[in-house]
XYZ file of C-alpha atoms in Angstrom:
359
model
C 0.000 0.000 0.000
C 1.125 3.529 -0.795
C 2.329 5.677 2.137
C 0.358 8.821 3.000
C 1.382 11.905 4.981
C -1.355 12.932 7.398
C -2.136 15.702 9.869
C -4.101 15.626 13.110
C -6.314 18.686 13.552
C -7.294 19.130 17.191
C -4.311 17.099 18.366
C -4.343 18.265 21.994
C -7.863 17.029 22.878
C -8.688 13.515 24.054
C -9.681 12.174 20.633
C -6.707 13.946 19.046
C -4.457 12.232 21.574
C -6.055 8.909 20.714
C -5.356 9.589 17.019
C -1.705 10.198 17.926
C -1.359 6.859 19.717
C -3.182 4.916 16.980
C -1.142 6.447 14.174
C 2.239 5.850 15.806
C 3.936 3.266 13.561
C 0.869 2.946 11.313
C 1.828 0.889 8.232
C 0.198 3.312 5.747
C -0.125 6.700 7.471
C 2.792 8.890 8.523
C 1.939 11.751 10.909
C 3.537 14.766 9.255
C 2.083 17.557 11.388
C -0.188 18.456 14.266
C -2.528 21.427 14.684
C -4.665 22.821 17.469
C -6.109 26.127 18.697
C -4.287 29.466 18.266
C -3.055 29.358 21.880
C -1.094 26.177 21.114
C 0.558 27.466 17.933
C 4.324 27.465 18.119
C 4.443 25.140 21.120
C 5.706 21.600 20.879
C 3.142 18.844 21.288
C 4.691 17.974 24.632
C 4.409 21.583 25.821
C 0.841 21.992 24.601
C -0.643 18.650 25.651
C 1.819 17.109 28.070
C 0.129 18.118 31.313
C -3.267 17.157 29.852
C -2.163 13.846 28.356
C -5.045 11.498 29.138
C -3.947 8.278 27.426
C -2.655 5.287 29.377
C 0.114 4.893 26.793
C 2.848 7.569 26.620
C 2.914 10.358 24.056
C 4.635 9.068 20.900
C 8.307 10.048 20.942
C 8.140 10.922 17.254
C 5.517 13.606 17.952
C 6.719 15.150 21.231
C 8.831 17.827 19.551
C 6.485 18.554 16.649
C 5.633 22.274 16.646
C 1.890 22.826 16.458
C 0.143 24.735 13.679
C -2.940 26.904 14.082
C -5.780 24.700 12.806
C -7.733 27.702 11.527
C -5.113 30.195 10.335
C -2.680 27.739 8.709
C -5.041 25.746 6.484
C -3.210 26.326 3.224
C 0.193 25.592 4.742
C -1.146 22.409 6.321
C -2.909 21.314 3.133
C 0.298 21.713 1.126
C 2.162 19.208 3.313
C -0.270 16.326 3.787
C -2.411 13.925 1.752
C -5.331 14.252 4.182
C -6.149 15.202 7.777
C -7.970 13.689 10.713
C -10.166 16.280 12.447
C -11.228 16.246 16.109
C -11.628 19.886 17.100
C -13.575 21.381 19.990
C -15.468 24.274 18.401
C -19.032 25.384 17.719
C -20.818 23.286 15.104
C -21.028 26.075 12.499
C -17.328 26.821 12.975
C -16.445 23.150 12.496
C -18.553 22.977 9.333
C -16.759 25.993 7.887
C -13.335 24.721 8.949
C -13.770 21.274 7.426
C -15.112 22.720 4.169
C -12.137 25.102 4.048
C -9.744 22.147 4.250
C -11.685 20.264 1.578
C -11.666 23.323 -0.715
C -7.917 23.572 -0.173
C -7.843 20.092 -1.775
C -7.116 18.410 1.561
C -9.503 15.533 2.333
C -10.908 15.464 5.869
C -11.714 12.339 7.876
C -13.693 13.762 10.771
C -14.591 12.633 14.254
C -16.852 15.675 14.657
C -20.643 15.649 14.398
C -21.017 18.906 12.410
C -21.297 17.309 8.946
C -23.009 14.037 9.905
C -26.308 15.182 8.397
C -24.888 17.020 5.388
C -26.608 14.925 2.743
C -23.586 14.450 0.470
C -21.120 13.735 3.294
C -20.751 9.989 3.937
C -21.149 8.944 7.583
C -19.559 5.535 7.582
C -19.241 2.527 9.848
C -16.914 0.637 7.472
C -18.392 -2.833 8.088
C -21.956 -1.556 7.581
C -22.164 1.050 4.809
C -18.828 1.214 2.949
C -20.700 1.914 -0.304
C -21.650 5.390 1.003
C -18.144 6.653 0.166
C -19.337 6.709 -3.446
C -21.226 9.946 -2.594
C -17.839 11.699 -2.485
C -18.046 12.201 -6.261
C -21.207 14.292 -5.821
C -19.750 16.176 -2.871
C -16.657 17.113 -4.887
C -18.904 18.467 -7.629
C -20.714 20.652 -5.085
C -17.484 21.890 -3.494
C -15.721 22.376 -6.816
C -12.793 20.195 -5.773
C -10.768 17.520 -7.519
C -9.283 15.848 -4.452
C -10.816 17.495 -1.380
C -13.827 16.053 0.443
C -15.205 15.383 3.923
C -16.037 11.946 5.334
C -17.221 11.402 8.902
C -17.628 8.579 11.367
C -20.844 8.163 13.288
C -21.630 8.938 16.908
C -19.864 6.724 19.436
C -23.118 5.601 21.075
C -24.614 3.973 17.973
C -21.456 1.941 17.406
C -22.254 -0.051 20.526
C -25.583 -1.409 19.244
C -26.085 -0.734 15.506
C -23.400 -3.281 14.470
C -25.323 -5.979 16.362
C -28.611 -4.994 14.709
C -27.208 -4.698 11.186
C -26.932 -8.406 10.250
C -30.444 -8.930 11.645
C -32.081 -6.485 9.221
C -32.946 -9.355 6.881
C -35.597 -10.366 9.444
C -37.262 -6.940 9.141
C -36.442 -4.877 12.220
C -39.553 -2.903 13.241
C -38.905 -1.280 16.621
C -35.753 -0.683 18.639
C -35.382 0.600 22.185
C -31.778 1.260 23.234
C -30.587 2.586 26.587
C -26.929 3.557 26.454
C -24.621 3.821 29.454
C -21.780 6.032 28.284
C -18.250 6.430 29.618
C -16.868 9.763 30.803
C -14.151 9.756 28.128
C -17.008 10.389 25.684
C -17.172 13.853 27.242
C -13.386 14.234 26.937
C -12.992 13.684 30.670
C -11.150 11.501 33.152
C -11.994 10.923 36.808
C -9.172 13.325 37.682
C -10.715 16.129 35.618
C -14.330 15.237 36.477
C -14.389 14.082 40.115
C -18.125 14.796 40.281
C -18.682 11.634 38.241
C -17.231 9.339 40.894
C -20.139 7.427 42.489
C -22.554 9.268 40.210
C -24.836 8.847 37.188
C -26.210 11.653 35.014
C -29.397 10.781 33.075
C -28.807 13.304 30.300
C -26.182 13.907 27.602
C -26.969 16.939 25.458
C -28.005 16.058 21.887
C -27.078 12.411 22.303
C -30.512 10.858 22.106
C -31.336 12.625 18.836
C -28.044 11.406 17.356
C -28.628 7.879 18.634
C -32.104 7.736 17.093
C -31.390 9.453 13.759
C -27.834 8.506 12.789
C -28.577 4.789 12.285
C -31.181 5.759 9.667
C -28.544 7.627 7.666
C -26.071 4.762 8.019
C -28.790 2.414 6.697
C -29.846 4.912 4.009
C -29.386 4.865 0.229
C -27.682 7.142 -2.281
C -30.248 8.808 -4.539
C -29.574 11.691 -6.959
C -26.342 12.761 -5.279
C -27.733 12.636 -1.746
C -27.892 10.091 1.046
C -31.566 9.494 1.835
C -32.264 8.159 5.319
C -33.943 4.786 5.808
C -37.574 4.990 6.931
C -37.327 2.072 9.327
C -36.857 0.851 11.989
C -38.451 3.062 14.626
C -35.731 3.810 17.189
C -36.096 5.345 20.635
C -33.184 5.832 23.042
C -32.162 7.065 26.459
C -28.520 8.020 26.995
C -26.948 8.112 30.444
C -23.472 9.145 31.585
C -22.035 6.561 33.993
C -18.865 6.381 36.122
C -16.837 4.275 33.668
C -13.555 5.485 32.171
C -13.948 3.895 28.705
C -16.598 1.779 27.018
C -20.192 2.497 26.033
C -22.735 -0.176 26.957
C -26.219 -0.470 25.436
C -29.278 -2.402 26.603
C -31.194 -3.182 23.405
C -34.798 -4.346 22.850
C -35.938 -5.259 19.333
C -39.079 -6.401 17.488
C -39.023 -8.050 14.051
C -41.465 -8.490 11.194
C -40.260 -12.092 10.880
C -39.058 -13.187 14.301
C -35.863 -15.244 14.042
C -34.870 -17.994 16.441
C -32.180 -17.327 19.021
C -29.931 -19.733 17.117
C -30.428 -17.778 13.887
C -29.456 -14.521 15.620
C -26.317 -16.058 17.128
C -25.359 -17.488 13.736
C -25.805 -14.075 12.078
C -23.505 -12.452 14.629
C -20.883 -15.184 14.348
C -20.776 -15.136 10.549
C -20.967 -11.384 9.995
C -17.974 -9.722 8.355
C -17.649 -6.619 6.211
C -15.391 -5.026 3.636
C -12.698 -4.148 6.235
C -12.343 -7.843 7.071
C -12.302 -8.811 3.383
C -9.607 -6.228 2.632
C -7.735 -7.046 5.870
C -7.414 -3.360 6.719
C -4.812 -2.699 9.454
C -7.349 -1.733 12.153
C -10.102 -4.166 11.152
C -10.963 -6.676 13.883
C -10.790 -10.250 12.648
C -14.072 -11.070 14.430
C -16.204 -7.921 14.485
C -19.110 -9.211 16.621
C -18.336 -11.377 19.646
C -21.017 -13.106 21.726
C -20.486 -14.053 25.376
C -22.470 -16.944 26.855
C -21.777 -15.822 30.442
C -24.652 -13.934 32.088
C -22.343 -11.255 33.508
C -20.684 -10.296 30.225
C -19.790 -8.145 28.424
C -18.194 -5.907 31.045
C -16.534 -2.603 30.189
C -13.428 -3.271 32.262
C -12.914 -6.772 30.878
C -14.068 -6.561 27.277
C -13.715 -3.023 25.878
C -10.179 -3.669 24.556
C -11.081 -6.752 22.538
C -9.175 -6.777 19.224
C -7.468 -3.487 20.004
C -10.762 -1.930 21.060
C -12.190 -2.331 17.549
C -14.553 -5.272 18.140
C -18.113 -5.156 19.493
C -19.103 -7.441 22.384
C -22.629 -8.820 22.840
C -24.297 -10.810 25.587
C -27.519 -11.762 27.407
C -29.610 -12.497 24.308
C -33.041 -13.631 25.458
C -36.713 -13.324 24.584
C -38.653 -10.414 26.062
C -42.269 -10.043 27.250
C -42.918 -6.812 25.260
C -40.337 -6.984 22.451
C -39.167 -10.080 20.616
C -35.640 -10.073 22.038
C -33.317 -8.126 24.316
C -29.538 -8.151 24.609
C -26.575 -6.087 25.800
C -23.755 -4.607 23.696
C -20.411 -2.947 24.434
C -17.887 -1.022 22.369
C -14.823 1.061 23.203
C -16.008 4.606 22.682
C -12.674 6.337 21.925
C -11.379 3.458 19.789
C -14.167 1.847 17.738
C -16.464 4.765 18.597
C -14.127 7.658 17.831
C -10.508 7.799 16.653
C -10.228 4.099 15.811
C -13.383 4.202 13.738
C -12.047 7.230 11.867
C -8.690 5.514 11.237
C -10.518 2.438 9.897
C -12.593 4.724 7.649
C -9.391 6.355 6.388
C -7.933 2.910 5.688
C -11.038 2.059 3.639
C -10.747 5.342 1.716
C -7.035 4.729 1.087
C -7.659 1.179 -0.113
C -10.285 2.510 -2.537
C -7.956 5.238 -3.862
C -9.797 8.320 -2.549
C -6.615 10.056 -1.337
C -4.754 9.662 -4.652
């Protein structure tokens, strides 16, 4: 595979830090530069992020002395040095939209962790095992932007990546109604227990905007490309509640589902066991060999035990059983800053690279 020079925009934040650790020694992607807010410009990565380093692994030695660019003011200089950028900035949604379009118009593709463009109808929002074909919309997006190389592609919200992968191979049975309650780790808010001591021994039953994302984003992921736009799926009906819980990493979901054609428990387990997507077929560097993993034990999956399965890129499932009001219920778990955030974006970039979108 060809080697690509990449930049990390928003490198000092928690997801930016996760990008840094994932891209260290990546076989295809070489981190050429880092960028952050104007107050970090001119500082080394170690100076700007060192005291706020939140990863359990150390800051990559190769990046410690990189001098940070201004993510907003230095777009053209950044675009001239890299093949594409990963974006994980902490800004207002309108500002992020404008920033990412500015990079794309500077002929610098953007693979984004941000939510700003998730419902732009010609921006693909991709879970690579589920809707890899949506990257084909990039041709229409380039026509709108007037670019030859530049585009924006985004990954979905971290919460839906805990339960939508488990539902996806069951769609052939006609999923009608879904109720999902998510129990989301504090790292999803960019926090640790040291920076958010109020979360110790606590639970907050509200995460701003999260329930709307959790109910609507799956419909775009399951949508179709029509006349240069991604049209959302009309079904299933999804309702969610999203809670913040005192867990460092790992989003758990309690899922209830009703089908048009109710499968047997054995059929569901077989679907999960056999499911694989394009990333597995292409053997992309960050693709888990077994995407969906079912635990027979009643007390699994557990965040502390199972979130790091296959480098944090697999989804764990357990407690599948029939329900009195829905057909079935089960529990899912995914690592929210790996599969759900930076890792999912890296896997998306690997898919785009394998399909030639950065060339």
